[in-house]
Short mmCIF file of C-alpha atoms in Angstrom, two decimals:
data_model
loop_
_atom_site.label_atom_id
_atom_site.label_comp_id
_atom_site.label_asym_id
_atom_site.label_seq_id
_atom_site.Cartn_x
_atom_site.Cartn_y
_atom_site.Cartn_z
CA MET W 1 -67.15 -8.26 -4.20
CA THR W 2 -63.50 -9.14 -4.79
CA SER W 3 -60.54 -7.88 -2.74
CA GLU W 4 -59.53 -5.64 -5.62
CA GLN W 5 -62.95 -4.05 -5.80
CA PHE W 6 -63.12 -3.54 -1.98
CA LEU W 7 -59.68 -1.82 -2.08
CA LYS W 8 -60.72 0.45 -4.90
CA HIS W 9 -63.87 1.50 -2.97
CA LEU W 10 -61.93 2.01 0.24
CA GLN W 11 -59.29 4.15 -1.51
CA GLU W 12 -61.92 6.33 -3.16
CA HIS W 13 -63.74 6.79 0.21
CA ALA W 14 -60.47 7.56 2.00
CA ALA W 15 -59.80 10.47 -0.24
CA SER W 16 -62.69 12.28 1.32
CA PHE W 17 -61.63 11.60 4.98
CA ALA W 18 -59.18 14.56 5.29
CA LYS W 19 -61.95 17.10 4.63
CA ALA W 20 -64.16 15.42 7.24
CA VAL W 21 -61.61 15.58 10.09
CA ALA W 22 -59.95 18.93 9.32
CA THR W 23 -60.86 22.57 8.99
CA ASP W 24 -60.37 24.47 5.75
CA GLU W 25 -56.96 25.48 7.10
CA GLY W 26 -56.05 21.83 7.51
CA GLU W 27 -56.17 21.78 11.31
CA TRP W 28 -57.88 18.95 13.30
CA ILE W 29 -61.48 19.69 14.08
CA ILE W 30 -61.06 18.08 17.54
CA LYS W 31 -60.01 20.65 20.10
CA GLY W 32 -60.24 18.76 23.36
CA PHE W 33 -62.58 17.06 25.81
CA ILE W 34 -65.62 18.75 27.40
CA ASP W 35 -67.28 18.00 30.75
CA VAL W 36 -70.89 18.53 31.95
CA GLN W 37 -69.79 22.08 33.16
CA GLN W 38 -68.90 22.89 29.63
CA ARG W 39 -65.22 23.11 30.50
CA ILE W 40 -62.90 22.13 27.70
CA TYR W 41 -59.60 20.31 28.40
CA SER W 42 -57.04 20.44 25.64
CA ILE W 43 -56.18 17.12 24.09
CA SER W 44 -52.73 15.59 24.48
CA VAL W 45 -50.37 15.12 21.55
CA ASP W 46 -49.68 11.65 22.81
CA THR W 47 -49.91 9.31 19.77
CA LYS W 48 -52.09 6.69 21.54
CA ILE W 49 -54.66 9.32 22.52
CA VAL W 50 -54.57 10.99 19.06
CA SER W 51 -54.97 7.55 17.39
CA LYS W 52 -57.99 6.53 19.52
CA VAL W 53 -59.82 9.81 18.99
CA LEU W 54 -59.13 9.55 15.21
CA GLU W 55 -60.64 6.09 15.23
CA LEU W 56 -63.80 7.30 17.01
CA LEU W 57 -64.09 10.16 14.52
CA LEU W 58 -63.78 7.87 11.55
CA PHE W 59 -66.20 5.15 12.60
CA PRO W 60 -69.34 7.04 11.40
CA MET W 61 -67.66 7.48 7.98
CA PHE W 62 -67.05 3.71 7.82
CA VAL W 63 -70.70 3.08 8.56
CA GLU W 64 -71.59 5.30 5.58
CA PHE W 65 -69.03 3.52 3.42
CA ALA W 66 -70.53 0.14 4.34
CA ALA W 67 -74.08 1.28 3.56
CA LYS W 68 -73.00 2.61 0.17
CA HIS W 69 -71.44 -0.64 -0.94
CA GLU W 70 -73.88 -3.10 0.63
CA LEU W 71 -71.40 -4.28 3.30
CA GLN W 72 -72.14 -5.35 6.80
CA ILE W 73 -69.77 -3.69 9.28
CA GLU W 74 -68.73 -5.12 12.58
CA LEU W 75 -66.57 -3.17 15.10
CA CYS W 76 -64.01 -4.87 17.39
CA GLN W 77 -65.64 -5.11 20.82
CA HIS W 78 -62.40 -5.80 22.74
CA GLN W 79 -59.20 -3.83 23.10
CA ASN W 80 -56.20 -5.34 21.32
CA PHE W 81 -58.46 -7.68 19.20
CA TYR W 82 -57.96 -7.94 15.47
CA PRO W 83 -59.15 -6.24 13.32
CA ASP W 84 -60.60 -2.81 14.08
CA LEU W 85 -63.25 -3.25 11.46
CA THR W 86 -64.72 -6.27 9.73
CA PHE W 87 -66.67 -5.79 6.43
CA THR W 88 -68.74 -8.64 5.02
CA HIS W 89 -70.17 -8.55 1.50
CA ALA W 90 -73.47 -10.49 1.69
CA ALA W 91 -73.76 -11.27 -2.01
CA SER W 92 -70.24 -12.80 -2.37
CA GLY W 93 -69.76 -13.85 1.31
CA ASN W 94 -66.28 -12.35 1.21
CA ARG W 95 -65.05 -10.83 4.44
CA PHE W 96 -62.43 -8.03 4.65
CA ALA W 97 -60.32 -6.89 7.64
CA VAL W 98 -59.41 -3.23 8.03
CA ASP W 99 -57.13 -1.91 10.74
CA ILE W 100 -56.89 1.84 11.36
CA LYS W 101 -53.28 2.99 11.79
CA SER W 102 -51.93 6.50 12.28
CA THR W 103 -48.46 8.05 12.36
CA TYR W 104 -46.94 11.46 12.28
CA ARG W 105 -44.48 13.00 9.89
CA GLU W 106 -40.86 13.32 10.92
CA SER W 107 -40.03 15.10 7.69
CA GLN W 108 -41.56 15.80 4.34
CA THR W 109 -40.73 12.26 3.12
CA LYS W 110 -40.68 10.12 6.21
CA VAL W 111 -43.01 9.17 9.14
CA ASN W 112 -42.43 7.68 12.56
CA GLY W 113 -43.78 4.31 11.30
CA MET W 114 -46.64 2.04 12.48
CA THR W 115 -47.05 -1.46 13.90
CA LEU W 116 -49.22 -3.70 11.71
CA GLY W 117 -50.33 -6.30 14.20
CA ALA W 118 -48.84 -9.41 15.74
CA PHE W 119 -46.88 -12.06 13.83
CA THR W 120 -47.74 -14.61 16.49
CA GLY W 121 -51.04 -15.85 17.87
CA TYR W 122 -53.91 -15.53 15.43
CA PHE W 123 -51.48 -14.69 12.55
CA ARG W 124 -49.85 -18.13 12.88
CA ASN W 125 -52.76 -20.15 14.11
CA ARG W 126 -55.11 -19.03 11.43
CA ASP W 127 -58.01 -21.18 12.44
CA SER W 128 -58.13 -19.75 15.96
CA ASN W 129 -60.43 -16.90 17.06
CA LYS W 130 -58.36 -16.05 20.05
CA ASN W 131 -57.93 -12.19 20.12
CA THR W 132 -59.64 -11.87 16.72
CA LEU W 133 -63.21 -11.40 15.74
CA TYR W 134 -63.01 -14.18 13.14
CA PRO W 135 -60.16 -16.63 12.39
CA TYR W 136 -57.48 -14.94 10.27
CA ASN W 137 -58.01 -17.30 7.31
CA GLN W 138 -61.78 -16.37 7.12
CA TYR W 139 -60.82 -13.00 5.72
CA ALA W 140 -60.40 -12.65 1.96
CA SER W 141 -57.92 -9.85 2.49
CA HIS W 142 -56.34 -7.75 5.18
CA PHE W 143 -56.11 -3.95 4.72
CA VAL W 144 -54.76 -0.90 6.48
CA LEU W 145 -56.49 2.47 6.48
CA GLY W 146 -53.61 4.78 7.29
CA VAL W 147 -53.64 8.31 8.65
CA ILE W 148 -50.57 10.50 8.33
CA TYR W 149 -50.49 13.84 10.15
CA THR W 150 -48.11 16.61 11.36
CA LYS W 151 -47.75 17.50 14.95
CA CYS W 152 -48.42 21.26 15.67
CA ASP W 153 -45.67 23.16 17.35
CA ASP W 154 -48.14 25.54 19.06
CA VAL W 155 -50.25 23.49 21.46
CA ALA W 156 -52.22 24.47 24.56
CA ASP W 157 -50.95 23.79 28.10
CA GLU W 158 -52.68 20.43 29.09
CA ARG W 159 -53.23 21.80 32.61
CA GLN W 160 -55.23 24.75 31.28
CA GLN W 161 -59.06 24.74 31.05
CA PHE W 162 -61.09 26.61 28.48
CA SER W 163 -64.73 27.61 28.11
CA LEU W 164 -66.98 27.28 25.04
CA ALA W 165 -66.28 30.97 24.29
CA ASP W 166 -62.60 30.17 23.95
CA LEU W 167 -63.15 27.38 21.43
CA ALA W 168 -61.74 29.25 18.47
CA LYS W 169 -58.61 30.17 20.42
CA ILE W 170 -57.66 26.54 21.33
CA PRO W 171 -54.97 25.38 19.01
CA SER W 172 -55.15 21.93 17.34
CA VAL W 173 -52.51 19.50 18.31
CA ILE W 174 -52.28 17.93 14.79
CA LYS W 175 -52.84 19.06 11.16
CA ASN W 176 -52.26 18.28 7.50
CA PHE W 177 -53.91 14.89 7.15
CA GLU W 178 -53.23 12.41 4.48
CA PHE W 179 -55.14 9.16 4.21
CA PHE W 180 -54.28 5.98 2.34
CA ALA W 181 -55.54 2.44 2.01
CA GLN W 182 -53.40 -0.53 1.07
CA PRO W 183 -53.21 -4.27 1.64
CA LYS W 184 -51.20 -4.80 4.82
CA PHE W 185 -48.46 -6.93 3.21
CA LYS W 186 -47.73 -4.15 0.67
CA ILE W 187 -46.73 -1.64 3.37
CA ALA W 188 -45.00 -4.10 5.74
CA THR W 189 -41.19 -4.35 6.19
CA ALA W 190 -39.08 -7.26 7.18
CA ARG W 191 -38.44 -5.97 10.64
CA PRO W 192 -40.61 -5.82 13.83
CA GLY W 193 -42.41 -2.64 14.68
CA SER W 194 -40.01 -1.57 17.40
CA GLY W 195 -37.25 -3.20 19.35
CA ASN W 196 -37.93 -6.81 20.25
CA THR W 197 -41.68 -6.70 20.00
CA LYS W 198 -43.87 -9.33 18.24
CA ASN W 199 -45.50 -6.85 15.88
CA ILE W 200 -44.90 -6.44 12.20
CA GLY W 201 -43.29 -3.15 11.28
CA SER W 202 -44.42 -0.75 8.54
CA ALA W 203 -42.47 1.17 5.93
CA ASP W 204 -41.54 4.74 7.09
CA LYS W 205 -41.31 6.40 3.74
CA ILE W 206 -44.45 8.26 2.81
CA ASP W 207 -44.37 7.37 -0.85
CA THR W 208 -44.03 3.70 0.00
CA LEU W 209 -47.05 3.85 2.29
CA ILE W 210 -49.28 5.83 -0.14
CA ASN W 211 -48.41 3.68 -3.16
CA GLY W 212 -48.05 0.30 -1.33
CA THR W 213 -44.50 -0.39 -2.56
CA GLY W 214 -42.95 -2.06 0.44
CA PRO W 215 -40.52 -4.99 -0.03
CA PHE W 216 -43.27 -7.56 0.01
CA ALA W 217 -45.39 -5.83 -2.59
CA SER W 218 -43.25 -7.36 -5.47
CA LEU W 219 -42.52 -10.56 -3.60
CA GLY W 220 -46.21 -11.34 -2.93
CA GLU W 221 -48.33 -12.16 0.06
CA GLU W 222 -47.27 -15.78 0.16
CA VAL W 223 -43.69 -14.74 0.88
CA TYR W 224 -44.86 -12.22 3.40
CA ASP W 225 -46.87 -14.84 5.19
CA ASP W 226 -44.06 -17.41 5.14
CA TYR W 227 -41.50 -14.85 6.36
CA TRP W 228 -43.54 -13.59 9.34
CA MET W 229 -45.11 -16.91 10.39
CA PHE W 230 -41.65 -18.31 11.07
CA TYR W 231 -39.87 -15.19 12.17
CA LEU W 232 -38.26 -15.36 15.60
CA THR W 233 -37.02 -12.35 17.66
CA GLU W 234 -33.85 -12.86 19.70
CA ASP W 235 -35.90 -13.58 22.84
CA MET W 236 -38.15 -16.08 21.00
CA ALA W 237 -35.11 -17.90 19.73
CA LYS W 238 -33.51 -18.09 23.14
CA ALA W 239 -36.70 -19.35 24.67
CA VAL W 240 -36.63 -22.40 22.47
CA GLY W 241 -32.79 -22.80 22.64
CA GLN W 242 -32.09 -22.23 18.97
CA LYS W 243 -30.34 -19.84 16.67
CA ARG W 244 -32.51 -17.39 14.72
CA PRO W 245 -33.00 -18.85 11.33
CA TYR W 246 -33.05 -15.40 9.64
CA MET W 247 -33.26 -11.71 10.63
CA ASN W 248 -34.01 -9.91 7.32
CA LEU W 249 -34.88 -10.71 3.74
CA LYS W 250 -31.32 -11.35 2.78
CA THR W 251 -30.76 -13.98 5.48
CA TYR W 252 -34.29 -15.29 4.82
CA MET W 253 -33.34 -15.94 1.21
CA GLU W 254 -30.09 -17.68 2.27
CA TYR W 255 -32.05 -19.83 4.81
CA LYS W 256 -34.62 -20.93 2.18
CA GLN W 257 -31.93 -21.52 -0.44
CA ARG W 258 -30.04 -23.81 1.93
CA GLY W 259 -33.18 -25.85 2.37
CA ILE W 260 -33.83 -25.98 -1.35
CA ASP W 261 -30.17 -27.01 -2.03
CA THR W 262 -30.37 -29.78 0.51
CA LEU W 263 -33.70 -31.09 -0.93
CA LYS W 264 -32.32 -30.99 -4.45
CA ALA W 265 -29.19 -32.86 -3.42
CA HIS W 266 -31.33 -35.68 -1.93
CA ALA W 267 -34.09 -35.56 -4.58
CA LYS W 268 -33.83 -39.32 -5.59
CA GLU W 269 -33.62 -40.36 -1.98
CA ILE W 270 -36.69 -38.36 -1.01
CA ALA W 271 -38.69 -39.72 -3.97
CA SER W 272 -37.81 -43.24 -2.97
CA LEU W 273 -38.64 -42.65 0.72
CA ALA W 274 -41.93 -40.94 -0.23
CA GLU W 275 -43.25 -44.13 -1.78
CA ASP W 276 -43.07 -45.85 1.64
CA GLU W 277 -44.50 -43.04 3.73
CA PRO W 278 -47.82 -43.61 5.51
CA GLY W 279 -50.73 -41.80 3.87
CA ASN W 280 -49.14 -41.88 0.43
CA GLU W 281 -52.07 -43.76 -1.08
CA GLU W 282 -54.57 -41.08 0.22
CA ALA W 283 -52.34 -38.26 -1.14
CA ALA W 284 -52.24 -39.93 -4.59
CA SER W 285 -55.96 -40.56 -4.83
#
């Protein structure tokens, strides 16, 4: 199975997710938490709680997806490890990483945004399995299964308890789900997720997320990798006592161009020096 085939299958399967997690009216089927006394506690609209419950709700659907396409599925066993889901195709040996990300609408065209994982650690040291199920470079591709939803205005008081008889009366905290699947680099931006964090930020326009038309989509995954592997936040630059080489795609291009211009200006000198460099015989063989 190729990365393109896996993405096509994932996108087709994602189209059915909204019906599985929502009522016919589009409201979330999850109403709250229940204890052994059958008391129901309404769920918080906090994005972290909503995201985690959504993940738990979707896992059985991913198991079904894996079985249908002859994939082995492995769940992340540790919090903050990468990725949420690992799929391995036995016949081809290809392994695919899928992270589940969710965000809420701020308007009809814009969402709050998502973080797409660290740009340090395993992302840079791609042979390491620290904080990742398998080393980053063992995955054929890296995908995001995204969930976009709307927060409901009418939510229950979190301090209030309900009985099973009240179930139909408990308002859902989110509604109007839209699912999408895209390669991670195609929905990434050239800025961190928030503030000075070490996480890659996502596009915040809904069309961009759904269609995978972020700035790196046309530039390619190699540029995405190069940009984020050497990106420094202000604090990272200060820690090593240097100036940030670039802060966005414009300054990244200028930074790369300076390097290219310098190399071109010394092309003959570099060619001459290369002949005497150790290991040149091995490189040529």
